Coordinates of C-alpha atoms in Angstrom, one line a residue:
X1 CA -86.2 -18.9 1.3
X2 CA -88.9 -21.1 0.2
X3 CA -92.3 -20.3 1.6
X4 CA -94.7 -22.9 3.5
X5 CA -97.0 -23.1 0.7
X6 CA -93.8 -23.9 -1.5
X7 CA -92.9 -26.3 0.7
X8 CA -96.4 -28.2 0.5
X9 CA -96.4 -28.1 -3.1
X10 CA -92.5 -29.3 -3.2
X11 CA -93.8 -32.5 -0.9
X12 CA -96.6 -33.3 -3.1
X13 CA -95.3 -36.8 -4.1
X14 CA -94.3 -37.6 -8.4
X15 CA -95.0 -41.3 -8.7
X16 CA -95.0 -43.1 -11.9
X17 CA -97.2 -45.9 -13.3
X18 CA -96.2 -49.3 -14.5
X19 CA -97.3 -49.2 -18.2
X20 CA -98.0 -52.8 -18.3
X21 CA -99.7 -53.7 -14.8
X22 CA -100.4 -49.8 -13.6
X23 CA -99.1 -50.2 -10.3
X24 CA -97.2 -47.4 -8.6
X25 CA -94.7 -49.4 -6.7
X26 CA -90.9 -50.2 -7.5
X27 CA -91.8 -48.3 -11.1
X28 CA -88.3 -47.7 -12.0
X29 CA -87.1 -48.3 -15.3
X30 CA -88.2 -47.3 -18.5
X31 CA -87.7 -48.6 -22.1
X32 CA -86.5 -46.5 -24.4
X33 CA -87.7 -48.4 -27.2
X34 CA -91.2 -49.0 -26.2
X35 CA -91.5 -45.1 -24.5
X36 CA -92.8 -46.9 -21.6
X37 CA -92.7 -47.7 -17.6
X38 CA -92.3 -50.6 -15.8
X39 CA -92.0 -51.9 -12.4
X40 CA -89.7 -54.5 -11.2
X41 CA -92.0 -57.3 -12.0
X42 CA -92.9 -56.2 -15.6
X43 CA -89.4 -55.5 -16.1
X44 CA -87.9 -59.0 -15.6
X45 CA -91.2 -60.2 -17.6
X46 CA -90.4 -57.3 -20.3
X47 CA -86.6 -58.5 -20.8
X48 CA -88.0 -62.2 -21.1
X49 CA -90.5 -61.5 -24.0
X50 CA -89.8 -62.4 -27.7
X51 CA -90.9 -59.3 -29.4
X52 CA -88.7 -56.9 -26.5
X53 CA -86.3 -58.7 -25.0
X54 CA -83.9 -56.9 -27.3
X55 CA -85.1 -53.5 -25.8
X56 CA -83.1 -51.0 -24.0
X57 CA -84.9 -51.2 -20.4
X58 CA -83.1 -48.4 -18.3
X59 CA -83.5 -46.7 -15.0
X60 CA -85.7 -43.5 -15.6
X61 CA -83.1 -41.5 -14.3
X62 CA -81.7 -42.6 -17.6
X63 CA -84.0 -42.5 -19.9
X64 CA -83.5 -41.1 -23.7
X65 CA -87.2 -39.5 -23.3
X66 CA -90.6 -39.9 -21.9
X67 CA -92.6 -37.8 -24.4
X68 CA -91.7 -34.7 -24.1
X69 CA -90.9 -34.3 -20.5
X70 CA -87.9 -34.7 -19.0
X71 CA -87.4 -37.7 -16.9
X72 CA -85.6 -36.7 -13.3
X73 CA -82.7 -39.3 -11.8
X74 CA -83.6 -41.3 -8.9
X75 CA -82.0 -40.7 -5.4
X76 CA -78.8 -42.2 -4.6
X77 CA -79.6 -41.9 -1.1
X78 CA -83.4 -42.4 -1.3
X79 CA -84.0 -45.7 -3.7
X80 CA -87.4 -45.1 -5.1
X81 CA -87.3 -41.5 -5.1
X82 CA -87.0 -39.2 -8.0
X83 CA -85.0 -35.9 -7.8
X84 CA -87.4 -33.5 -9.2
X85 CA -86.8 -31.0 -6.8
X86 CA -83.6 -28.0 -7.7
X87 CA -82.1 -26.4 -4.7
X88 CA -81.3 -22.6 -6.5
X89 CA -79.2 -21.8 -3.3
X90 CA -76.9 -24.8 -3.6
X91 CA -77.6 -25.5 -7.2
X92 CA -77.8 -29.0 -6.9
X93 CA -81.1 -31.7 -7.7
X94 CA -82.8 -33.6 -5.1
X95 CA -85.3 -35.9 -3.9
X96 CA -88.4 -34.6 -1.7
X97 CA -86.5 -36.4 1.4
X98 CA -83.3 -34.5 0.8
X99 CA -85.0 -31.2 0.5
X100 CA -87.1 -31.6 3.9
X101 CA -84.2 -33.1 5.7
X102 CA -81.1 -30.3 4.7
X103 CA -82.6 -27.5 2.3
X104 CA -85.8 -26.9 4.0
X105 CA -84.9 -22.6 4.5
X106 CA -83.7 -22.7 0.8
X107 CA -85.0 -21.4 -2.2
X108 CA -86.1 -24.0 -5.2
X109 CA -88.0 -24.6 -8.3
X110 CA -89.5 -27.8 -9.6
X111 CA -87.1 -30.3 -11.5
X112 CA -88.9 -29.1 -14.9
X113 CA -89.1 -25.3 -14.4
X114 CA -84.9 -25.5 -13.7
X115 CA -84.6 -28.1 -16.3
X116 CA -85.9 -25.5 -19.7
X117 CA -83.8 -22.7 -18.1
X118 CA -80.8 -25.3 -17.8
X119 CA -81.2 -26.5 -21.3
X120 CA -81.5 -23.0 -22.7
X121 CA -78.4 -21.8 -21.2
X122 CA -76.7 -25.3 -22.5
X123 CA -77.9 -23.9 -26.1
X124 CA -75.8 -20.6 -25.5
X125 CA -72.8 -22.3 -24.1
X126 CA -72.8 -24.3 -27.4
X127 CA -73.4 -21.6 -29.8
X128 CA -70.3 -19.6 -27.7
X129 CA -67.9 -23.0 -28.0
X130 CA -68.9 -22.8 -31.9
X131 CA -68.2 -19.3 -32.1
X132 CA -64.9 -20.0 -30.1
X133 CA -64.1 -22.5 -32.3
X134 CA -64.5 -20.7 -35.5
X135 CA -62.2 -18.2 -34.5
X136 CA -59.2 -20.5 -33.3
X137 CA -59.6 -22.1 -37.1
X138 CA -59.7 -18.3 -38.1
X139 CA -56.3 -17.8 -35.9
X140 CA -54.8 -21.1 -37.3
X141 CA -55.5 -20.3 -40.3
X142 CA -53.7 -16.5 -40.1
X143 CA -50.7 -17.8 -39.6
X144 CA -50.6 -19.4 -42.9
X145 CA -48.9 -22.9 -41.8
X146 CA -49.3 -24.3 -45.3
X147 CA -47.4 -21.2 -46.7
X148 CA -44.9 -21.0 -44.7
X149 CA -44.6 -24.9 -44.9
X150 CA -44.5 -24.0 -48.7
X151 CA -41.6 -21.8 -47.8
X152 CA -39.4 -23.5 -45.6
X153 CA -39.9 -26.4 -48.8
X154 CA -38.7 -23.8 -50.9
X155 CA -35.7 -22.5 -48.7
X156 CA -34.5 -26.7 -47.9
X157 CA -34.6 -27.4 -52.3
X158 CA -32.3 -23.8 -52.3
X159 CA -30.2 -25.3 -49.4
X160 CA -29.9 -28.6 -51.0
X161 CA -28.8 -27.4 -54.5
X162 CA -26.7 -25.1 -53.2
X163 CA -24.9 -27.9 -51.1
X164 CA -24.8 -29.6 -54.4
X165 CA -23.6 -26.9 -56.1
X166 CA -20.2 -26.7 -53.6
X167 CA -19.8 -30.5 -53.3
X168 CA -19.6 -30.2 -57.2
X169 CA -16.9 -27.7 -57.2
X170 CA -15.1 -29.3 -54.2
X171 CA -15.0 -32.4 -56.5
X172 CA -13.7 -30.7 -59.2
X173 CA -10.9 -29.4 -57.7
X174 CA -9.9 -32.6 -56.1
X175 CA -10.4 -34.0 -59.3
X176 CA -8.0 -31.4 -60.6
X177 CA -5.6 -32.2 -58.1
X178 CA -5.6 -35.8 -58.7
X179 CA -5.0 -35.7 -62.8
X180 CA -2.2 -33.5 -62.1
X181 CA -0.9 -36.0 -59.5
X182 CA -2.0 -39.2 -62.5
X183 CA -0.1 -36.9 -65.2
X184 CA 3.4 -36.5 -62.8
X185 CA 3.5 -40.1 -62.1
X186 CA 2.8 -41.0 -66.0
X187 CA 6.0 -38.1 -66.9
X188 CA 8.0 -40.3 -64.0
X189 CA 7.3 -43.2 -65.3
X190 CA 8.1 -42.1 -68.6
X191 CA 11.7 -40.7 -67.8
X192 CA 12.8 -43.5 -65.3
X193 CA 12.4 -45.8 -68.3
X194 CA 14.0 -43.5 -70.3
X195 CA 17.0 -43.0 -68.0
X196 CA 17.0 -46.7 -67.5
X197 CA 17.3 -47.3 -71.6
X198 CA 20.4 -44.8 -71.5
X199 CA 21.9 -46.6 -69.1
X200 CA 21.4 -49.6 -70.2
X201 CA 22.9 -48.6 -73.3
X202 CA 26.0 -47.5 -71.8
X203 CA 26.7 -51.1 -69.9
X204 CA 26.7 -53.1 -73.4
X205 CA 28.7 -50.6 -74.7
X206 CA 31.4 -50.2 -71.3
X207 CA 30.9 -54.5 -71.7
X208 CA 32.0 -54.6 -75.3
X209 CA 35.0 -52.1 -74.5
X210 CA 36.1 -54.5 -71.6
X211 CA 35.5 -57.9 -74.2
X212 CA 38.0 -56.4 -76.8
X213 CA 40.5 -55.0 -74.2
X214 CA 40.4 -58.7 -72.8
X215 CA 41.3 -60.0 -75.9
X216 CA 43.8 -57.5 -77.1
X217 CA 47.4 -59.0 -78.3
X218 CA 50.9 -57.5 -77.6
X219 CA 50.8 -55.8 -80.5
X220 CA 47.4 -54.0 -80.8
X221 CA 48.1 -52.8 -77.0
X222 CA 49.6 -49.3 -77.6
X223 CA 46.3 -48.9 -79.9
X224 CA 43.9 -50.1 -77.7
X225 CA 45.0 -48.1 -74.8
X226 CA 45.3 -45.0 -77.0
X227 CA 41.5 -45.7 -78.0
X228 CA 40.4 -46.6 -74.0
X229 CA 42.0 -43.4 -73.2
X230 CA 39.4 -41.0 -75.6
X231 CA 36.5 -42.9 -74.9
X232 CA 36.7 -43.8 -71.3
X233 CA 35.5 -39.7 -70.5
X234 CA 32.3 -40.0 -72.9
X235 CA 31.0 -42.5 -69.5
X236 CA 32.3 -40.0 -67.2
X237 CA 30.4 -41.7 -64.2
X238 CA 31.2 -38.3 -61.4
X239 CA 28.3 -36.6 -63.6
X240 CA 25.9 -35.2 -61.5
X241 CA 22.3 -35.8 -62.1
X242 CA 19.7 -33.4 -61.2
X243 CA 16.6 -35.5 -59.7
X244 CA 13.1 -33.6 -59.9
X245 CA 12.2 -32.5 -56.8
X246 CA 9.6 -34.4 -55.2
X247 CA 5.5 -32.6 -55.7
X248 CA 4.4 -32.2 -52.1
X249 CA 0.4 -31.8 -50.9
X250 CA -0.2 -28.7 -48.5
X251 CA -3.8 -29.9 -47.4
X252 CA -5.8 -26.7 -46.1
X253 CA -7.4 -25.9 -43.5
X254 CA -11.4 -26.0 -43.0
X255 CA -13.1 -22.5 -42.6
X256 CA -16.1 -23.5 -41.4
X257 CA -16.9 -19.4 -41.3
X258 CA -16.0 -19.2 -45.2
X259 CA -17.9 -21.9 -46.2
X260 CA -20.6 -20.6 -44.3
X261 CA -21.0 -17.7 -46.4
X262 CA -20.1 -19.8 -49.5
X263 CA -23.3 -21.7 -49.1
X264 CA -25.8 -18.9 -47.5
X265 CA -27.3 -18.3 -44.1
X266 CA -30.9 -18.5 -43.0
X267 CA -31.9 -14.8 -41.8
X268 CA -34.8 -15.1 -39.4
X269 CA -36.7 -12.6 -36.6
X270 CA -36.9 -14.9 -33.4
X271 CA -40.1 -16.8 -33.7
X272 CA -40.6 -16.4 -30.2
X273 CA -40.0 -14.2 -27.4
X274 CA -37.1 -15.0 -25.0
X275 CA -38.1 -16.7 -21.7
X276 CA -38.1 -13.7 -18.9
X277 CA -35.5 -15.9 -16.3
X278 CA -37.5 -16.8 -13.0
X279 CA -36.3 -19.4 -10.5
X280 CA -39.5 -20.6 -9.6
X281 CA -40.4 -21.6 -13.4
X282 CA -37.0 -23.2 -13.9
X283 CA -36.6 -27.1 -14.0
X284 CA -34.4 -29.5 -14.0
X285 CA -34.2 -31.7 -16.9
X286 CA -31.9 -34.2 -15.7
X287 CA -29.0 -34.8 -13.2
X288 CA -25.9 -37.1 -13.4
X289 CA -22.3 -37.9 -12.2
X290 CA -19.6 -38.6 -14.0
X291 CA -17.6 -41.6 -12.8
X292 CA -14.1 -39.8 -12.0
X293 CA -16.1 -37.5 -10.1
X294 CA -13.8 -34.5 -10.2
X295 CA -14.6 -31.1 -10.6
X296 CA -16.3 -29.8 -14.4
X297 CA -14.1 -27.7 -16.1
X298 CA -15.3 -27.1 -19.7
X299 CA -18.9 -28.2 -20.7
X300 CA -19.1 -28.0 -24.8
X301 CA -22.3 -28.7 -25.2
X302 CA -22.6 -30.7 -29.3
X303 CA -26.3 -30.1 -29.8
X304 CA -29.2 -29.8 -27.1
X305 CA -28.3 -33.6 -26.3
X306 CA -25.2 -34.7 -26.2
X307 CA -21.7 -32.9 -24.4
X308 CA -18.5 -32.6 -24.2
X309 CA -16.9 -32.7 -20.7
X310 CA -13.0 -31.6 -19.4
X311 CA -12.6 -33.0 -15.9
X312 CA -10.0 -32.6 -13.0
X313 CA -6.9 -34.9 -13.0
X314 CA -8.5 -36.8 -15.7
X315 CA -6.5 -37.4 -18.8
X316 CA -8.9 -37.3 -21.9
X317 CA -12.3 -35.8 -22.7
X318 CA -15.5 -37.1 -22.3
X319 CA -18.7 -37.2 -24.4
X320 CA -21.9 -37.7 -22.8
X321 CA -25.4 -37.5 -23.4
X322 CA -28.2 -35.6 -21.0
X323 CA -29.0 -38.6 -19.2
X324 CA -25.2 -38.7 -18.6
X325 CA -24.3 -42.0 -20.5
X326 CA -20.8 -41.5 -22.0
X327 CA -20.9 -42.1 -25.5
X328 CA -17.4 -41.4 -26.6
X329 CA -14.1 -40.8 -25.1
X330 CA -10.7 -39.6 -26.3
X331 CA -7.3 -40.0 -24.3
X332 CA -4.9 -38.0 -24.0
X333 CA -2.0 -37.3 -22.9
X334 CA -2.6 -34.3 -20.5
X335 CA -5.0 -33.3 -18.4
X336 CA -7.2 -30.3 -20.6
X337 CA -8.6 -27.4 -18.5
X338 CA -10.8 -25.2 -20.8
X339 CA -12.7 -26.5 -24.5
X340 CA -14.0 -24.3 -27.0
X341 CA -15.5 -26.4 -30.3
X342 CA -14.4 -25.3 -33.9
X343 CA -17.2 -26.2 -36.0
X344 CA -18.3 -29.4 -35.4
X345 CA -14.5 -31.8 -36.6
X346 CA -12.2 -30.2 -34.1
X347 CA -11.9 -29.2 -30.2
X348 CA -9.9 -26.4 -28.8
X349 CA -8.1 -27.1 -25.3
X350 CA -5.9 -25.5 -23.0
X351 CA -4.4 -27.5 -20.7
X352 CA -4.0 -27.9 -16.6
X353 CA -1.2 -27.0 -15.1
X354 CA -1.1 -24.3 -17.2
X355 CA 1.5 -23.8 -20.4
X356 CA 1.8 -21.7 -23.1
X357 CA -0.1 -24.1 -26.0
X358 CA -3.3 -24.3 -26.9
X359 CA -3.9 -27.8 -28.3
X360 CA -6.5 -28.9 -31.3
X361 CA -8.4 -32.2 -31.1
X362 CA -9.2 -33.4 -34.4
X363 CA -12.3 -35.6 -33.7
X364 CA -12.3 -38.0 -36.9
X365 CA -9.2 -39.5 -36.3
X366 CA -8.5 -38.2 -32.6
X367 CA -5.2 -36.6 -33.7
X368 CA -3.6 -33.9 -31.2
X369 CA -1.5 -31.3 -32.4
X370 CA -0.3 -27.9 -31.4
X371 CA -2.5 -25.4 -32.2
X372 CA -0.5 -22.1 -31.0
X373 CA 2.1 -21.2 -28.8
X374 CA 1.4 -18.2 -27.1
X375 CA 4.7 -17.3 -25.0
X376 CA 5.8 -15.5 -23.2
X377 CA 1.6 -15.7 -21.8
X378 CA 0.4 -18.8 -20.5
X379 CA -3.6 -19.9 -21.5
X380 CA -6.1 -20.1 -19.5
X381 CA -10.0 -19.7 -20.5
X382 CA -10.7 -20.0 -24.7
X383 CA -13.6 -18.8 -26.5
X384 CA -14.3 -18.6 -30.3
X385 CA -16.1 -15.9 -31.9
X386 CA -18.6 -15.5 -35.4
X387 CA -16.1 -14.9 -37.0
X388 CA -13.3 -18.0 -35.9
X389 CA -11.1 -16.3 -34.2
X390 CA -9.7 -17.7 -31.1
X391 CA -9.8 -15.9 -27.9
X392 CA -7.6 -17.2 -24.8
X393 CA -7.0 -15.4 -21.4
X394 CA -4.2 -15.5 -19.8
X395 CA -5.0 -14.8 -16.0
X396 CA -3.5 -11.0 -17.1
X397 CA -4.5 -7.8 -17.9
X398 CA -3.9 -9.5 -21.6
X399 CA -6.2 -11.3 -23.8
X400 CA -4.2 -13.0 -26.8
X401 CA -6.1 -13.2 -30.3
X402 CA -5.5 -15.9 -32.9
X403 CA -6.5 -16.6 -36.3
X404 CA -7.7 -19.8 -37.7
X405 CA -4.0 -21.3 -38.5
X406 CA -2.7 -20.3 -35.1
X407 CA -1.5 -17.4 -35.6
X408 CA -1.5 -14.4 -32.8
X409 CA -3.4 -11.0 -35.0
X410 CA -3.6 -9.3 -31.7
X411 CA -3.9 -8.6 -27.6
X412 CA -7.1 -6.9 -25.9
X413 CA -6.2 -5.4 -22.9
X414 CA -9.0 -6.3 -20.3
X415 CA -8.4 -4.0 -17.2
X416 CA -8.3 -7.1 -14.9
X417 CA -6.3 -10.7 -14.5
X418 CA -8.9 -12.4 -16.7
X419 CA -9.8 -15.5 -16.0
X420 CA -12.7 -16.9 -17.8
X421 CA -13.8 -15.7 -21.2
X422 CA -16.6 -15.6 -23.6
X423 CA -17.3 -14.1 -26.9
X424 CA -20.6 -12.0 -27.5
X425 CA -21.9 -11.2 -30.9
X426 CA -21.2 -7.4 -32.4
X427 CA -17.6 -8.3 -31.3
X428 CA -17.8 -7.8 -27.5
X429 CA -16.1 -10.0 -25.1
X430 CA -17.0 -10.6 -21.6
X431 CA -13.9 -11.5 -19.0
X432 CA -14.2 -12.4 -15.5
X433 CA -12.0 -12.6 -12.9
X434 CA -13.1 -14.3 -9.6
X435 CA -15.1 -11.5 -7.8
X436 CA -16.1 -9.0 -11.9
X437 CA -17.5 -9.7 -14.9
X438 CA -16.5 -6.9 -17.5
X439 CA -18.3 -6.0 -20.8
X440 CA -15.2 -5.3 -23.7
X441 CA -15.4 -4.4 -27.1
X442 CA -12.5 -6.1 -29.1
X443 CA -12.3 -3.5 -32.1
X444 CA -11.2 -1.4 -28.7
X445 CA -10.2 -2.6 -25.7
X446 CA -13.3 -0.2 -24.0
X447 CA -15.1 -1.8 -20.9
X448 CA -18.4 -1.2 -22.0
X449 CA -19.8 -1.8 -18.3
X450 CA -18.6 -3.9 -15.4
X451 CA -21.0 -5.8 -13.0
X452 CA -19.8 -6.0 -9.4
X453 CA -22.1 -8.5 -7.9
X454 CA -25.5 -6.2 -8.0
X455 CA -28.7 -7.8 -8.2
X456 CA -31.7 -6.9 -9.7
X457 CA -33.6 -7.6 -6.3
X458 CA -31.7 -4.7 -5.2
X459 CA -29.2 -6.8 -3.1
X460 CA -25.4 -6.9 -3.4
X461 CA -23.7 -9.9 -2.8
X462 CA -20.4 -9.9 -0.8
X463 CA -17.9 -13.0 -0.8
X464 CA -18.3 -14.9 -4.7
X465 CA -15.9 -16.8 -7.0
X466 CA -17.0 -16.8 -10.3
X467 CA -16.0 -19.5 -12.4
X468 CA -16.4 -20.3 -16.3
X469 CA -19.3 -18.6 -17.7
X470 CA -21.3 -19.1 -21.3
X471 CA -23.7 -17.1 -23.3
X472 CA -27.1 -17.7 -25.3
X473 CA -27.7 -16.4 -28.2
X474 CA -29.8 -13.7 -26.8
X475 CA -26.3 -12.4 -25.5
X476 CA -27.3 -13.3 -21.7
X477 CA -24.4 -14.5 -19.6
X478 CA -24.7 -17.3 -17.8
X479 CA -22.0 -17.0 -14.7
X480 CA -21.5 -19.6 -12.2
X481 CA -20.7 -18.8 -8.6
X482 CA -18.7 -21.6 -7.0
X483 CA -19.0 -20.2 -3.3
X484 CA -22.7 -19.3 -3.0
X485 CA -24.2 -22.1 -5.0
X486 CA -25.9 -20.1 -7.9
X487 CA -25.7 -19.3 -11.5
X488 CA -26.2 -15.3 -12.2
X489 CA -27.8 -14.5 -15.1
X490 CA -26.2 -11.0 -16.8
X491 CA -28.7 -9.7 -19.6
X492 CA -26.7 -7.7 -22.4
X493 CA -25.9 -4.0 -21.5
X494 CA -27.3 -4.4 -18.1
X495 CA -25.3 -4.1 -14.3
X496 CA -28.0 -6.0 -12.7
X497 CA -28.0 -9.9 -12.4
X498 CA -30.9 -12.4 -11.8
X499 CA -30.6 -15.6 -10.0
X500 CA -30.8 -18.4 -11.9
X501 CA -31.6 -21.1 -9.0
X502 CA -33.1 -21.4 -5.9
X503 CA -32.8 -24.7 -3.0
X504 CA -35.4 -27.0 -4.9
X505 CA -32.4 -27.2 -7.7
X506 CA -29.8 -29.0 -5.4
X507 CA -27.1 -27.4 -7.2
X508 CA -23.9 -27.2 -5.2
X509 CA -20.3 -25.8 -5.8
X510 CA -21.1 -25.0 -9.4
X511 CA -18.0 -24.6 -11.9
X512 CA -18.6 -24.4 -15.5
X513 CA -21.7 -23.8 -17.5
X514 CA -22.2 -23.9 -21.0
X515 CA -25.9 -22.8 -23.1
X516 CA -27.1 -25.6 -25.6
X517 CA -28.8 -25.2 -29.4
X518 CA -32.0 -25.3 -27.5
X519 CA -31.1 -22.8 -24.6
X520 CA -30.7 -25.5 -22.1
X521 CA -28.1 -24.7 -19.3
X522 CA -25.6 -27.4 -18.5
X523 CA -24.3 -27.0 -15.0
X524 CA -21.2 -28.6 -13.8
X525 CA -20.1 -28.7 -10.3
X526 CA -17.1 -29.2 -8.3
X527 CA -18.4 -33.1 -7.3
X528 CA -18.8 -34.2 -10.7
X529 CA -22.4 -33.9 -10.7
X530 CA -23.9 -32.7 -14.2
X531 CA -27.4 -30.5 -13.9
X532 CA -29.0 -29.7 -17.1
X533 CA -31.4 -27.2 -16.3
X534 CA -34.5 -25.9 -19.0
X535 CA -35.6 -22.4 -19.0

């Protein structure tokens, strides 16, 4: 605490003198060009002059300088006094009234001993931001953004002439394929006016046979009939001519896989670590509702905005984007159940009530045809792997494979009446029913490891119906539980799940979810209600 003697010095009054008039009273401003005080009186005089009434007059508290000593701020709630007084104990500056009135136990130092220490420790905050700042530009600098700039240059001119390169030989080809087509049409051409020649030929020649029978006498009859009779079988008419058969064009199919590899693949570590899943750092990005308001089936996400929906009782699918505004629709003429996207020109579907076909949606001229047939089984869930082929449950311990044209290559046995399926990358499969989610490798049939509801909070949940579940590309599976409101979230080779939600989401009854190019979830529920949700 400050002593009495402190005290007596702290009270001893700091006036200042009016430079022009040396009074001591209402001296309060200060011009920064002159280096001088001035009272009230001067100042309004000072401001009127010729030579300064371009100064800058300001409140001492504000002055630039006053020789070399610092000028203290005057009071806000003391007009007229100066706060040249520090409080060390509440480390605050004040006027002489202040300190007597509320700090009189503490400890303090005059305004101008505090104000050196103050401005020396300001000199070593600034020389630690420069020092700060040097090495961020060192950091920035490490990770070499105009080299790998220079590289990712590089790799898009390689991606671009290779593209060229393939367009190229795609054009080629078609170009081969259309000569041939412009050299059978010129060889038609050229034989249907041969063909016409010939028999054009034989009608003058049949005409002139019929003019001189016409005009034959009585006595040149037995001749003429003896002549009709040998050449009559030269135009033998019950000849049989062989058409050429008509070329046909077998268009083929796109193999989006193939022509992956044709034109190269961009082989990356992650550039950043995956987000740990917590549900008190999830958000919600944005909510909607589609108008027919039935329960989500498939979600097929396009890119990180934009999604295909399949909806309950609703014949067709819908295209939306994450504020929910539908920007495409295609009719059809069944209700679809499940969607899996081939590429980015075609759409999978199975259909509800259930069947045996799996449909394909051709998406530049919305064109549906029958993509397999997979009886005696009826479809269910579909999922596409990396390398394009088609994977469709069938509610049975049987999981039917199919190629790219359709056709079935093989069954997976799953241990379970599968439901809902997803493919995982090193060829696993995951397959739920309503209550399991099992781990299978294809090349096998092997359940890897089965999760049964445990939770990595060491909780086991009871009653569930799991419904149609995705994947990122970090191989977590994203499983939607209908009856308790949440989304589990499996990590790869693991039995223990992690809650994807909590209440502040608001998401209820949830259906189908599907993992965007950004690793957005999109939720949908059994109301119609969309949430997509950011990790």
């Amino acid at each position: 605490m400050a002593s009495n003697r402190s005290v007596v010095r702290a009270q001893e009054p700091v006036t200042y003198t009016c430079a022009l008039c040396d009074s001591e009273d209402g001296v309060r401003w200060y011009c920064n060009d002159c280096q001088d005080n001035l009272c009230d009186r001067c100042k309004e005089a000072h401001s009127r002059g010729k030579k300064t009434k371009n100064d800058e007059v300001v409140l001492i508290g504000e002055a630039t300088r006053q020789g070399d000593k610092p000028v203290p701020e005057v009071c806000k709630l003391h007009p007229g006094k100066l706060c040249d007084v520090y409080c060390c104990d509440c480390d605050i500056l004040m006027c002489l009234m202040c300190f007597s009135q509320t700090h009189k136990q503490h400890n303090w130092k005059h305004f101008e001993d505090e104000f050196q220490i103050k401005k020396r420790n300001l000199q070593e905050h600034m020389t630690a931001i420069s020092a700060r700042i040097a090495h961020f530009k060192n950091e920035t600098s490490k990770h070499g953004n105009k080299t790998f700039k220079g590289n990712i240059d590089i790799m898009r001119k390689d991606v671009n002439t290779q593209r060229a390169m393939m367009k190229s030989e795609i054009d080629s080809i078609a170009d081969a394929v259309l000569a041939e087509l412009s050299s059978l049409e010129k060889e038609d051409a050229i034989m249907h006016q041969n063909d016409g020649q010939e028999s054009e030929k034989k009608v003058r020649e049949l005409t002139s046979l019929l003019e001189k029978a016409e005009k034959t006498d009585t006595t040149s009859t037995f001749e003429m009939e003896r002549s009709l009779r040998t050449t009559l079988p030269l135009y033998d008419v019950n000849v049989k001519i062989v058409l050429p058969k008509l070329p046909s064009f077998v268009t083929g199919s796109i193999d989006r896989v193939l022509l992956t590899k044709m034109l190269g693949e961009l082989h990356h570590g992650n550039q950043y670590e995956k987000t740990d899943i917590d549900s008190k750092h999830v958000q919600r990005l944005s909510k909607f509702t589609v108008t027919q308001q039935n329960k989500m089936f498939g979600i097929c996400p396009v890119d990180d905005r934009h999604a295909w929906l399949s909806i309950n009782k609703y014949q067709g699918l819908v295209l939306v984007n994450k504020e929910g505004v539908a920007i495409k629709t295609v009719n059809l003429d069944f209700c679809p159940y499940r969607i899996a996207m081939v590429g980015t020109t075609d759409i999978l579907i199975t259909s509800n009530p259930r069947s045996t076909f799996v449909y394909k949606l051709s998406l530049h001229n919305k064109e549906v045809t029958t993509f397999a047939d997979i009886r005696p089984h009826k479809t269910y869930d579909i999922s596409i792997n990396e390398k394009g082929e088609v994977f469709v449950s069938t509610a049975s311990p049987d999981v039917v494979v199919l190629n790219q044209s359709g056709t079935i290559v093989r069954k997976v046995t799953c241990g379970m009446n599968g439901l809902n399926i997803t493919c995982l990358s090193a060829g696993d499969i995951a397959v739920s029913d309503s209550f399991n989610v099992s781990i299978i490798t294809d090349s096998s049939g092997t359940t890897k490891y089965k999760w049964s509801g445990e939770l990595n909070n060491g909780q086991k949940l009871g009653r569930r119906n799991l419904c149609k579940m995705s994947r990122d590309k970090y191989d977590r599976l994203f499983v939607p539980d209908y009856t308790n409101n949440q989304v589990y979230v499996l990590p790869r080779d693991s039995t223990q799940a992690t809650c994807l939600l909590d209440q502040k989401h608001g998401v209820i009854g949830p259906t189908a979810v599907a993992v965007d190019t950004c690793g957005n979830v999109w939720i949908g529920c059994n109301d119609g209600t969309v949430h997509v949700i950011g990790l």
